[in-house]
Coordinates of C-alpha atoms in Angstrom, one line a residue:
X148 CA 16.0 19.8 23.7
X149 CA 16.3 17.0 25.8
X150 CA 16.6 17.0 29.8
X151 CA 16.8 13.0 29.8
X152 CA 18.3 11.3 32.9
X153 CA 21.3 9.1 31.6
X154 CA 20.3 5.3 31.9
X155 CA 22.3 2.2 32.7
X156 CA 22.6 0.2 29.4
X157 CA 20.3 -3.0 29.2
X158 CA 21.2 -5.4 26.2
X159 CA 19.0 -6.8 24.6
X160 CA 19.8 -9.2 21.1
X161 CA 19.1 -7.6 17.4
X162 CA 17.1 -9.6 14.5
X163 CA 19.4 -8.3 12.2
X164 CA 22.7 -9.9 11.8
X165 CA 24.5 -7.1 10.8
X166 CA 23.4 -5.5 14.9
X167 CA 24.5 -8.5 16.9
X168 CA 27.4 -8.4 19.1
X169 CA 27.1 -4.4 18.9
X170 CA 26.6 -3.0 22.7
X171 CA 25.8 0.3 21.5
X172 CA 23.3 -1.6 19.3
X173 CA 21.8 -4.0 21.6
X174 CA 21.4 -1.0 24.6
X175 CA 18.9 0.4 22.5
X176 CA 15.3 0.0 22.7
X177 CA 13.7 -2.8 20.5
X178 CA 12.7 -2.0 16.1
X179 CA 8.9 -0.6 16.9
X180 CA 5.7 -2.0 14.6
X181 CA 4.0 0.5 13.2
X182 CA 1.5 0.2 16.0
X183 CA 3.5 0.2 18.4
X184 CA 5.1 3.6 16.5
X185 CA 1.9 5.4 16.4
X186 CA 1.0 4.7 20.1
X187 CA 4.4 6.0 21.6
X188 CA 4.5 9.3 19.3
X189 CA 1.3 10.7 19.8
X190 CA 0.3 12.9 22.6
X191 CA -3.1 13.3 23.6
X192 CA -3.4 14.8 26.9
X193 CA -6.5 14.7 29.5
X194 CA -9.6 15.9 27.5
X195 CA -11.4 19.1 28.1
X196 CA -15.3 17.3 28.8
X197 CA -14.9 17.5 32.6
X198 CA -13.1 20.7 32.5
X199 CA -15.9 22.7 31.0
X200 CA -17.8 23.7 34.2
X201 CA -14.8 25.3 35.8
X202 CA -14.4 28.7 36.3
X203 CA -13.6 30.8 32.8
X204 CA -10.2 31.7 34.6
X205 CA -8.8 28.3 35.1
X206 CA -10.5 27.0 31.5
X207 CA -8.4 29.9 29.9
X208 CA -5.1 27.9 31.4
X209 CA -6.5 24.7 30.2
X210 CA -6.6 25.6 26.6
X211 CA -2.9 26.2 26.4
X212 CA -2.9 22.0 26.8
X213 CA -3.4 22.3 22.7
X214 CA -0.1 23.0 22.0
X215 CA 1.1 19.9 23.6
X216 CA -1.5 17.5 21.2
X217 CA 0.6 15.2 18.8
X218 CA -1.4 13.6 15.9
X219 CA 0.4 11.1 14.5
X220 CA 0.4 10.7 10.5
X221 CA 1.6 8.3 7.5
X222 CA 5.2 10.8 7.3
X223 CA 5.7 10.5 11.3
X224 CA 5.7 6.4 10.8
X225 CA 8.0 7.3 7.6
X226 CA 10.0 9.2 9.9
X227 CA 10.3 6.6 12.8
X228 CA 11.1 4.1 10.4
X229 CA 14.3 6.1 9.3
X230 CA 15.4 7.4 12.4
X231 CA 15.7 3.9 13.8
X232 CA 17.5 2.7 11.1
X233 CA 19.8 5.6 10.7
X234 CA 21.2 5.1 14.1
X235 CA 21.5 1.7 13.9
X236 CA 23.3 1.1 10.7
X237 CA 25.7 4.2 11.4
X238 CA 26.7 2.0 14.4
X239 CA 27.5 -1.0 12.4
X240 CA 31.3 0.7 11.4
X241 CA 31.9 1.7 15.1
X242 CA 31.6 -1.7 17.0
X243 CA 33.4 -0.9 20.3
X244 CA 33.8 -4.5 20.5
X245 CA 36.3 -4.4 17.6
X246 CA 39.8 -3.5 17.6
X247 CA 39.2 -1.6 14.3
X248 CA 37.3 1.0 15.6
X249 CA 39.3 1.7 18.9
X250 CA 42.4 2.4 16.0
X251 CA 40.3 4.4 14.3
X252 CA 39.1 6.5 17.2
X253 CA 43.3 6.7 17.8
X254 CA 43.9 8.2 14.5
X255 CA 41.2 10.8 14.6
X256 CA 42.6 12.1 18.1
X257 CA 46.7 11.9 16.0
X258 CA 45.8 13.7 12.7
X259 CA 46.2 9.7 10.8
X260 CA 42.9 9.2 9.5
X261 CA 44.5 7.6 6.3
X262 CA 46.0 4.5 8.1
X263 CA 43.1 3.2 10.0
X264 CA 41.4 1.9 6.5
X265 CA 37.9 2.8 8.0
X266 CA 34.5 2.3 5.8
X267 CA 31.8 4.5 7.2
X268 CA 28.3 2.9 6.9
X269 CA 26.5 6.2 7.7
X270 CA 24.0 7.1 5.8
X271 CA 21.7 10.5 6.3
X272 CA 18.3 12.0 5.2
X273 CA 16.4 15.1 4.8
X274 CA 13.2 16.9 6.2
X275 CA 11.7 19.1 4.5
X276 CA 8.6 21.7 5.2
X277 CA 7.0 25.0 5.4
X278 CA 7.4 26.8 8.6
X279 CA 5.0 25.7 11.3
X280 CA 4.1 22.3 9.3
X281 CA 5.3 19.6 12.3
X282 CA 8.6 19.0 11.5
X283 CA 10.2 19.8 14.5
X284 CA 7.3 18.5 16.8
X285 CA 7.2 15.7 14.8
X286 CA 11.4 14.6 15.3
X287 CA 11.1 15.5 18.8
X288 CA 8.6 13.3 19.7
X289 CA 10.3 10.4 17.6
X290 CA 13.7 11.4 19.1
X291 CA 12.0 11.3 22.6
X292 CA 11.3 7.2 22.1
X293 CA 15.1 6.8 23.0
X294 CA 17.3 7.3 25.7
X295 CA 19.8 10.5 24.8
X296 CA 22.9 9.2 26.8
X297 CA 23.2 5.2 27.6
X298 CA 26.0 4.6 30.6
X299 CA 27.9 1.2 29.7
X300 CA 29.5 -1.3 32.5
X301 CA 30.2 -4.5 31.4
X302 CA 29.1 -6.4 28.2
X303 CA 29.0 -9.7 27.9
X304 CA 31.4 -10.7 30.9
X305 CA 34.0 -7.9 29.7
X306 CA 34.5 -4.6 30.9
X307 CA 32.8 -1.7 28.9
X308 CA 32.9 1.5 31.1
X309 CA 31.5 3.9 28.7
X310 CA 29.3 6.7 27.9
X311 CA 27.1 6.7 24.6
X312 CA 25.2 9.4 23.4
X313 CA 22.6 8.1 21.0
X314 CA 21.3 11.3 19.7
X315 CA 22.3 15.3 19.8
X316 CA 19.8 18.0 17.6
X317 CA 20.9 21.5 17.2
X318 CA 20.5 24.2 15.2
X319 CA 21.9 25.4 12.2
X320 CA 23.4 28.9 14.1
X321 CA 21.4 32.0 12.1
X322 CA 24.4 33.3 9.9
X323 CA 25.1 30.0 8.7
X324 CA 28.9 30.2 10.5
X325 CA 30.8 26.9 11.2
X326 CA 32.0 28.7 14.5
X327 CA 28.6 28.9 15.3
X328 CA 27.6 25.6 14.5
X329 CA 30.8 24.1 16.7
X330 CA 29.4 26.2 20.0
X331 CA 25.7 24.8 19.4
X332 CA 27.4 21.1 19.2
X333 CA 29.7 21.9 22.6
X334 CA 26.4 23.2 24.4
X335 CA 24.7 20.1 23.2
X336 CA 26.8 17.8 24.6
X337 CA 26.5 19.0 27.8
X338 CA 23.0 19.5 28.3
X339 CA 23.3 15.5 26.9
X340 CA 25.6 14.7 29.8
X341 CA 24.4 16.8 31.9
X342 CA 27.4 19.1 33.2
X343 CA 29.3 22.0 32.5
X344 CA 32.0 20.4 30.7
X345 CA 33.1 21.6 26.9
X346 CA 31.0 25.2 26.3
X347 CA 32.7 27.1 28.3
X348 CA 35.8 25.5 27.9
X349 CA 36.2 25.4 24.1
X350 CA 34.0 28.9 24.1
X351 CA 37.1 31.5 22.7
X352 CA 40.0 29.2 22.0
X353 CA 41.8 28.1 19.4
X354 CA 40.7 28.8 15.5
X355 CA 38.1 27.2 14.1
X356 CA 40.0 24.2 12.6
X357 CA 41.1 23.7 16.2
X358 CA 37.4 23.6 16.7
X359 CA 36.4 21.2 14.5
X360 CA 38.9 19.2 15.5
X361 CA 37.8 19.0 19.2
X362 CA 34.4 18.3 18.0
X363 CA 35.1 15.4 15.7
X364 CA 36.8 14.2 18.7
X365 CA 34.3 14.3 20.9
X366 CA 31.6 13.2 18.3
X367 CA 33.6 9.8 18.4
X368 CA 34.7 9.6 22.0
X369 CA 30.9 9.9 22.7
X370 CA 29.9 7.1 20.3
X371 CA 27.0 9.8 18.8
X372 CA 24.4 7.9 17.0
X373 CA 23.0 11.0 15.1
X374 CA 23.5 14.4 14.6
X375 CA 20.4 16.0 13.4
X376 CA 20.6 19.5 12.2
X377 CA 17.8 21.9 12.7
X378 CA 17.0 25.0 10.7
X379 CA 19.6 24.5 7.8
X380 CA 18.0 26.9 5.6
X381 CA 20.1 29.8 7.8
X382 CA 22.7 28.7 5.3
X383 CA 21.4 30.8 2.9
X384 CA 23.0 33.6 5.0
X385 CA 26.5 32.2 4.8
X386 CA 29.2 35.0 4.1
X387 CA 30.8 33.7 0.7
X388 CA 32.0 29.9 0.5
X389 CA 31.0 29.4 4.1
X390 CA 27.8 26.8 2.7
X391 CA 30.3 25.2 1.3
X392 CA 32.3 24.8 3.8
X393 CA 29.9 23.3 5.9
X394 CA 28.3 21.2 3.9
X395 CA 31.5 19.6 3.3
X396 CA 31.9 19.7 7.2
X397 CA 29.4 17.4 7.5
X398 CA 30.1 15.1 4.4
X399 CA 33.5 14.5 6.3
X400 CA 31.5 13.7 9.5
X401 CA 29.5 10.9 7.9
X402 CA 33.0 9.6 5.8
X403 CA 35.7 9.9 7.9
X404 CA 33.8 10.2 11.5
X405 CA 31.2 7.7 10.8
X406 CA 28.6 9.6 12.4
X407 CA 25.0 9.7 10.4
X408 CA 24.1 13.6 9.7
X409 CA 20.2 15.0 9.1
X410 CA 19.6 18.3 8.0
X411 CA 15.9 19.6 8.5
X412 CA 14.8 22.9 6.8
X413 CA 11.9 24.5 5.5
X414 CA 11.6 24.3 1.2
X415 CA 14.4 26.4 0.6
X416 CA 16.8 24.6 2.3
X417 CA 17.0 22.3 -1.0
X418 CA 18.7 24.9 -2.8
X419 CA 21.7 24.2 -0.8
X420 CA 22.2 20.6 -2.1
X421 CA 21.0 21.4 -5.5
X422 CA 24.8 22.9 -6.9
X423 CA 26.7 20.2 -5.3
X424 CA 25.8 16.5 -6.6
X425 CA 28.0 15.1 -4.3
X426 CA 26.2 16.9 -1.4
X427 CA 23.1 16.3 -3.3
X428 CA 23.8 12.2 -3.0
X429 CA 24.8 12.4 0.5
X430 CA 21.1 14.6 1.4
X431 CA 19.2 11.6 -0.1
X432 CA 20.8 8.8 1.5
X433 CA 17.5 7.8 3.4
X434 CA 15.1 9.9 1.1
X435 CA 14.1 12.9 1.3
X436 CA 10.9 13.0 3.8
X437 CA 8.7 15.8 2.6
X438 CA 5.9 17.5 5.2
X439 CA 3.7 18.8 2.3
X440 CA 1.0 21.1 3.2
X441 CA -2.4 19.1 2.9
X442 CA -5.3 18.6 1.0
X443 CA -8.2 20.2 2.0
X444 CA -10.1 16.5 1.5
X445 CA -7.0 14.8 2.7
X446 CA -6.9 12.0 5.4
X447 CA -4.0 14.0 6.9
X448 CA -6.1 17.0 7.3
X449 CA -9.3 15.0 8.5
X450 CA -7.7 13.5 11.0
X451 CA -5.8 16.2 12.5
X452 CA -9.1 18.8 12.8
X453 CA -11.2 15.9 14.3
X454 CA -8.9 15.4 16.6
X455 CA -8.2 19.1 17.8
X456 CA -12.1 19.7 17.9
X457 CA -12.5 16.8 20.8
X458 CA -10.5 19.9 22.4
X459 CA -13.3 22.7 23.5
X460 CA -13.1 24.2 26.9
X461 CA -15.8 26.8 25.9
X462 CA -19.2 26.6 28.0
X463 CA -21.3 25.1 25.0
X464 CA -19.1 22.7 22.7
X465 CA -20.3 23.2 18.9
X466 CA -20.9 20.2 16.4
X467 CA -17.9 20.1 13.5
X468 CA -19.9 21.4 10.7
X469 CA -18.7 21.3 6.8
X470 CA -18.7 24.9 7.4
X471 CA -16.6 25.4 10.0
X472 CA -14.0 22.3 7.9
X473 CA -14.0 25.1 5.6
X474 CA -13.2 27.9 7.3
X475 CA -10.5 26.0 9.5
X476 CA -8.8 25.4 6.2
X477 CA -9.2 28.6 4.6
X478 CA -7.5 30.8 7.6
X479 CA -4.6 28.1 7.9
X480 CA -3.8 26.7 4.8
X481 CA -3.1 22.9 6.3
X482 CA -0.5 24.6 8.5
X483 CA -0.4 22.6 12.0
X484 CA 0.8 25.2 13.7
X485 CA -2.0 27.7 12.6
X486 CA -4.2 25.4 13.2
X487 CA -3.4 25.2 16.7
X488 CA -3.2 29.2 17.2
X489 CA -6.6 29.3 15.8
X490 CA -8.1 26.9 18.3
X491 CA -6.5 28.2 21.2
X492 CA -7.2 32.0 20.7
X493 CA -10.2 31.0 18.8
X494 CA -11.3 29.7 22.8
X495 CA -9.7 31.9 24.4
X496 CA -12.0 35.1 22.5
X497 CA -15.2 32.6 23.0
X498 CA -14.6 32.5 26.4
X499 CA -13.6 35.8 27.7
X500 CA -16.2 37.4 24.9
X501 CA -18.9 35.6 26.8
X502 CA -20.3 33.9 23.8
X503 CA -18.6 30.3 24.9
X504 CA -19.0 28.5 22.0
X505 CA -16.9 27.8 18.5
X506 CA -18.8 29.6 15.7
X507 CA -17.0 30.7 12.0
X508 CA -17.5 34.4 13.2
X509 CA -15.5 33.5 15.9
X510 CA -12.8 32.2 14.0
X511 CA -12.8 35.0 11.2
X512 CA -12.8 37.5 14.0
X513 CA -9.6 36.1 15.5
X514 CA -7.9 35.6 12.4
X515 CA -8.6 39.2 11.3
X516 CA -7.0 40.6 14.9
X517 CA -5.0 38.4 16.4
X518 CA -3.7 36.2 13.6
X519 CA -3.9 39.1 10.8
X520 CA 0.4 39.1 11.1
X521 CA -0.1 35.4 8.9
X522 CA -2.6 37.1 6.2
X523 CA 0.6 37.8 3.8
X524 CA 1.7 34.3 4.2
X525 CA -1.8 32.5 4.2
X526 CA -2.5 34.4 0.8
X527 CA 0.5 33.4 -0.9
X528 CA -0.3 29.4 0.1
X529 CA -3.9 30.3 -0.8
X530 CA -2.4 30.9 -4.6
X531 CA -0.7 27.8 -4.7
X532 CA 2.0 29.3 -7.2
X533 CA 5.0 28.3 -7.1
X534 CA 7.1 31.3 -7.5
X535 CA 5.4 33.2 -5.1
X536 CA 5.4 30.0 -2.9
X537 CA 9.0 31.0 -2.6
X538 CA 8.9 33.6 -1.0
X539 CA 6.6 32.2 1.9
X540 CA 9.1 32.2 4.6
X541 CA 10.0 35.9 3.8
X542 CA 6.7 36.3 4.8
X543 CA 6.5 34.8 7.8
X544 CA 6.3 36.7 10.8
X545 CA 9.7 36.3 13.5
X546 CA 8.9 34.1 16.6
X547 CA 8.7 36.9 18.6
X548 CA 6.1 38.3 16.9
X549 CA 4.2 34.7 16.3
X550 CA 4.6 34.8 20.2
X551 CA 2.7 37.8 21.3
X552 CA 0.1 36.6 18.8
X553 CA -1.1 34.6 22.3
X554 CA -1.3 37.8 24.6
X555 CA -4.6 38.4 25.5
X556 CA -5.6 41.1 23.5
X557 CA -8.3 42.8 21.6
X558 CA -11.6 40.8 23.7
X559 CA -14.3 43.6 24.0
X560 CA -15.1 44.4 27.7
X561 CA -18.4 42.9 29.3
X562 CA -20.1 44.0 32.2
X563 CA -19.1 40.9 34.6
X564 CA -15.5 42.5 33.5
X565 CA -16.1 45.7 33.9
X566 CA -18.1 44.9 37.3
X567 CA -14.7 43.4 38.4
X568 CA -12.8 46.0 37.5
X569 CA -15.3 48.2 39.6
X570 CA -14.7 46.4 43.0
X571 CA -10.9 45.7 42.8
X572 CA -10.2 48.5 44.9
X573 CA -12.9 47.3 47.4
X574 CA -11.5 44.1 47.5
X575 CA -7.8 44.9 47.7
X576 CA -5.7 43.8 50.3
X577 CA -8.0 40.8 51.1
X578 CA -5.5 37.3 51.1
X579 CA -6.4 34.7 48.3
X580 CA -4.1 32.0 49.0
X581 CA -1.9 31.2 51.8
X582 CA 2.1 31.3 51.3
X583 CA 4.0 28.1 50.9
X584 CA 5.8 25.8 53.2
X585 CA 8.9 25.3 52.9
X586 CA 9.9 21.9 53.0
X587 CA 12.6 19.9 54.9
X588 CA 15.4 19.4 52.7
X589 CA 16.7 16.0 52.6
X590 CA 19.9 14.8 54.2
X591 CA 23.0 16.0 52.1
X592 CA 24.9 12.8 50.6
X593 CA 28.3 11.9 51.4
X594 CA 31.2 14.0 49.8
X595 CA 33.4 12.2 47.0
X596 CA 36.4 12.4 49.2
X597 CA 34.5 10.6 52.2
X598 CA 33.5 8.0 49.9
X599 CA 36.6 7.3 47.9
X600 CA 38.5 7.6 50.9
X601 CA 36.9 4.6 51.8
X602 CA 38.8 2.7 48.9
X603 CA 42.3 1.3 50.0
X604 CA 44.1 3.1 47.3
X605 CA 47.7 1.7 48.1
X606 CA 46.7 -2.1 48.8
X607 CA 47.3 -4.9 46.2
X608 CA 43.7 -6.0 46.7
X609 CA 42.0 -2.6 45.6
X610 CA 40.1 -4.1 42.4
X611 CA 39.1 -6.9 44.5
X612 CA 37.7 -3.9 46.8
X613 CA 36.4 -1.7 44.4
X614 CA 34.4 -5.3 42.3
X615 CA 32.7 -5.5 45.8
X616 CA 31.1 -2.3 45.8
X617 CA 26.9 -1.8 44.8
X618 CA 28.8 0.5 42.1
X619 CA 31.6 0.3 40.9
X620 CA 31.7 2.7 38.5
X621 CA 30.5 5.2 40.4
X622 CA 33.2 4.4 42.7
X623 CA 35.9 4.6 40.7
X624 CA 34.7 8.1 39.0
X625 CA 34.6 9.3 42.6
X626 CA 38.6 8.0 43.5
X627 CA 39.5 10.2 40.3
X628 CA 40.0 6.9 38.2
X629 CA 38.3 7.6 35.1
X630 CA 39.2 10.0 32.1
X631 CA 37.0 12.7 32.3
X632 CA 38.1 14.6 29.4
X633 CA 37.2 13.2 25.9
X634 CA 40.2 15.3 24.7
X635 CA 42.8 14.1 27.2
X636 CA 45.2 11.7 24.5
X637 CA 44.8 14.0 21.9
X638 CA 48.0 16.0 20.4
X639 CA 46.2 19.2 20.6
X640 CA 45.4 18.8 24.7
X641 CA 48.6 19.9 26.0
X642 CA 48.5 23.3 23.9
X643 CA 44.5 23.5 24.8
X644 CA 44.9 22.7 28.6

């Protein structure tokens, strides 16, 4: 998800006891207010007031900004809350600073867990939701509020030359396989890093204990903070005692690993934890944070309509009626992400139809054409019963589909249309922009070899040479000094290599 530069730890002392001394810790940013939560996860971008008088074309390109608008509510402070102290506390049992933990990141790359006498203090949660209800927008922006992969020099006068990766999300892989689940972890670490380094690599060798292996490996090398698991519900799928098998995959990575696990899934995801008490426990560590749809009187609800309606590219901007509450609620059900379709095509049809302005008829209209893919799924949340709620997400339409909902599509043809239409071959071949420049491309930057060559690799004084440097680390990956595989001391590398 992420395409986060890596930063250069900062430290900065913890409140909490149990955080001090803890570089991996103390490089994070500060424990937010509540306040101060609200104001970094929500996104409201530019408004649409001075956009009104441009040219239908461009106000068409302007509406897409909706899908970028990030109200936040009560559960996303819930959710902050959690987050930060999930990664925090999982840390607390993985002090690099401690000899403990460097024995116990020893035995996990020799196959002798049992001897390094390690107490995990991971913990996890869950999140819970219909399809389309915020979950994901929600964790991303929350996950966004810190740094993805934290480089470490030197902590507290000692040498710490290390790489911490605070945070990886992936999904659950659609037939629920542990294979599966392995690839989306090696493509996530790169992406983290930012290089080509374990995907390919680890892409068609070795069976899949081998895998696991090489990932538990890497999870600790890395010093992970979190693993949070999208889309669990594709469990369901599993072939015959592969849920198992995974979810006791991930029990072992918050025991044994020390890593903090979240799984995220719409409702029926619950059924996975609900034959397994031990799996059950370890699903609830944090709580179980529910996105419920909401009330049609609700605060949550209120607040999220007012604040798309400030959103109105169309010519004439209409006043938020009772009505039009209603019939907001009625053709999504609560569902953010219904909501949102509705405005933007809702725009969209007002605009290109001519009649530039939000009306109930507009909205019914859309719903009935370009939305009528949701009508199976809207009725069953309309019925509020719970055993055909079940079957909501067997109702939903595929994200393919859900994404040519957006095509323009269906607008009847006006006569400044058609009149366009008319004179495009009249007008053809006439230029309407001019091509682009290219531009100077900067100076290329010194190879590795011409800078590490500049390191005198046979003299006694090379630390002394290398402590001088404006960055040392960067000069010693250069000379070839530092391990570059997270797998290199393990007893499987030879074989693997």
């Amino acid at each position: 998800m992420s395409n986060q530069a890596p930063v250069y730890a900062t430290y900065t002392p913890s409140p909490v006891s149990e955080y001090g001394g803890n570089p991996l810790i103390e490089a994070l940013p500060p424990i937010l207010s509540e306040q101060e939560a609200a104001c970094l996860i929500g996104h409201f971008p530019d408004g649409s007031e001075q956009e009104r008088g441009l040219p239908k074309e461009v106000r068409l390109h302007c509406i897409d900004r909706l899908r970028t608008v990030v109200q936040p509510l009560e559960i996303h402070l819930e959710l902050e809350s959690a987050v930060s102290s999930l990664i925090r506390s999982g840390y607390v049992s993985r002090n690099p600073m401690l000899a403990a933990t460097w024995r116990h990141l020893h035995t996990l790359s020799t196959d002798r867990r049992a001897m390094a006498n390690f107490q995990s203090s991971a913990t996890t949660f869950s999140l819970v939701g219909l399809s389309g209800i915020g979950k994901t927008t929600a964790l991303n922006s929350i996950l966004r509020l810190y740094p993805q992969t934290i480089l470490h020099k030197r902590y507290k006068d000692r040498e710490f030359i290390h790489t911490q990766i605070v945070w990886l999300k992936i999904e659950c892989p659609f037939d629920g396989s542990l294979s599966g689940l392995c690839h989306a972890f090696f493509r996530a670490v790169d992406q983290a890093l930012g290089q080509q380094k374990y995907a390919k690599r680890y892409k068609s060798k070795g069976g899949i204990l081998e895998m696991i292996q090489r990932m538990e490996q890497i999870a600790s090398t890395y010093f992970i903070g979190a693993i949070f698991i999208d889309e669990l519900q594709h469990l369901n799928a599993a072939k015959t005692g592969g849920k198992d098998n995974m979810l006791n995959f991930f029990v072992n990575l918050i025991n044994t690993i020390g890593i903090p696990v979240v799984f995220i899934g719409t409702n029926s995801m619950v059924e996975l934890f609900s034959d397994v008490l031990r799996n059950a426990r370890r699903a609830c560590g944090l709580g179980t944070y529910d996105f419920k749809q909401p009330e049609e009187s609700g605060d949550a609800w209120t607040l999220l309509v007012d604040t798309i309606w400030e959103y109105q590219w169309v010519s004439n901007p209409a006043v938020l009626t009772d009505g039009i509450r209603a019939t907001l609620y009625d053709l999504t059900q609560g569902v953010t992400d219904f909501l949102a379709k509705l405005m933007i095509l809702g725009q969209r049809y007002a605009i290109q139809s001519n009649e530039e302005t939000l009306t109930e008829a507009v909205f019914k209209h859309v719903a009935d054409t370009k939305m009528k893919l949701l009508k199976p799924a809207l009725a069953v949340l309309r019925s509020r019963d719970p055993k055909k709620m079940r079957k909501f997400e067997d109702l939903m339409p595929t994200d393919d589909q859900l994404d040519d909902m957006m095509i323009d599509a269906g607008v009847l043809s006006t006569e400044s249309r058609l009149s366009i239409l008319r004179n495009a071959k009249s007008t053809r071949g006439t230029p309407t922009a001019t091509a682009p420049t290219i531009e100077e491309q900067p100076p290329s930057a010194p190879s590795p070899q011409q800078l590490a060559g500049n390191i005198p690799q046979s003299t006694p004084t090379i630390s002394a040479t290398i402590a001088e440097q404006a960055n040392p680390l960067e000069t010693l990956r250069l000379a070839n000094w530092l391990q570059t595989d997270a797998l290199e001391f393990s007893d499987s590398y030879c074989k693997s290599a």
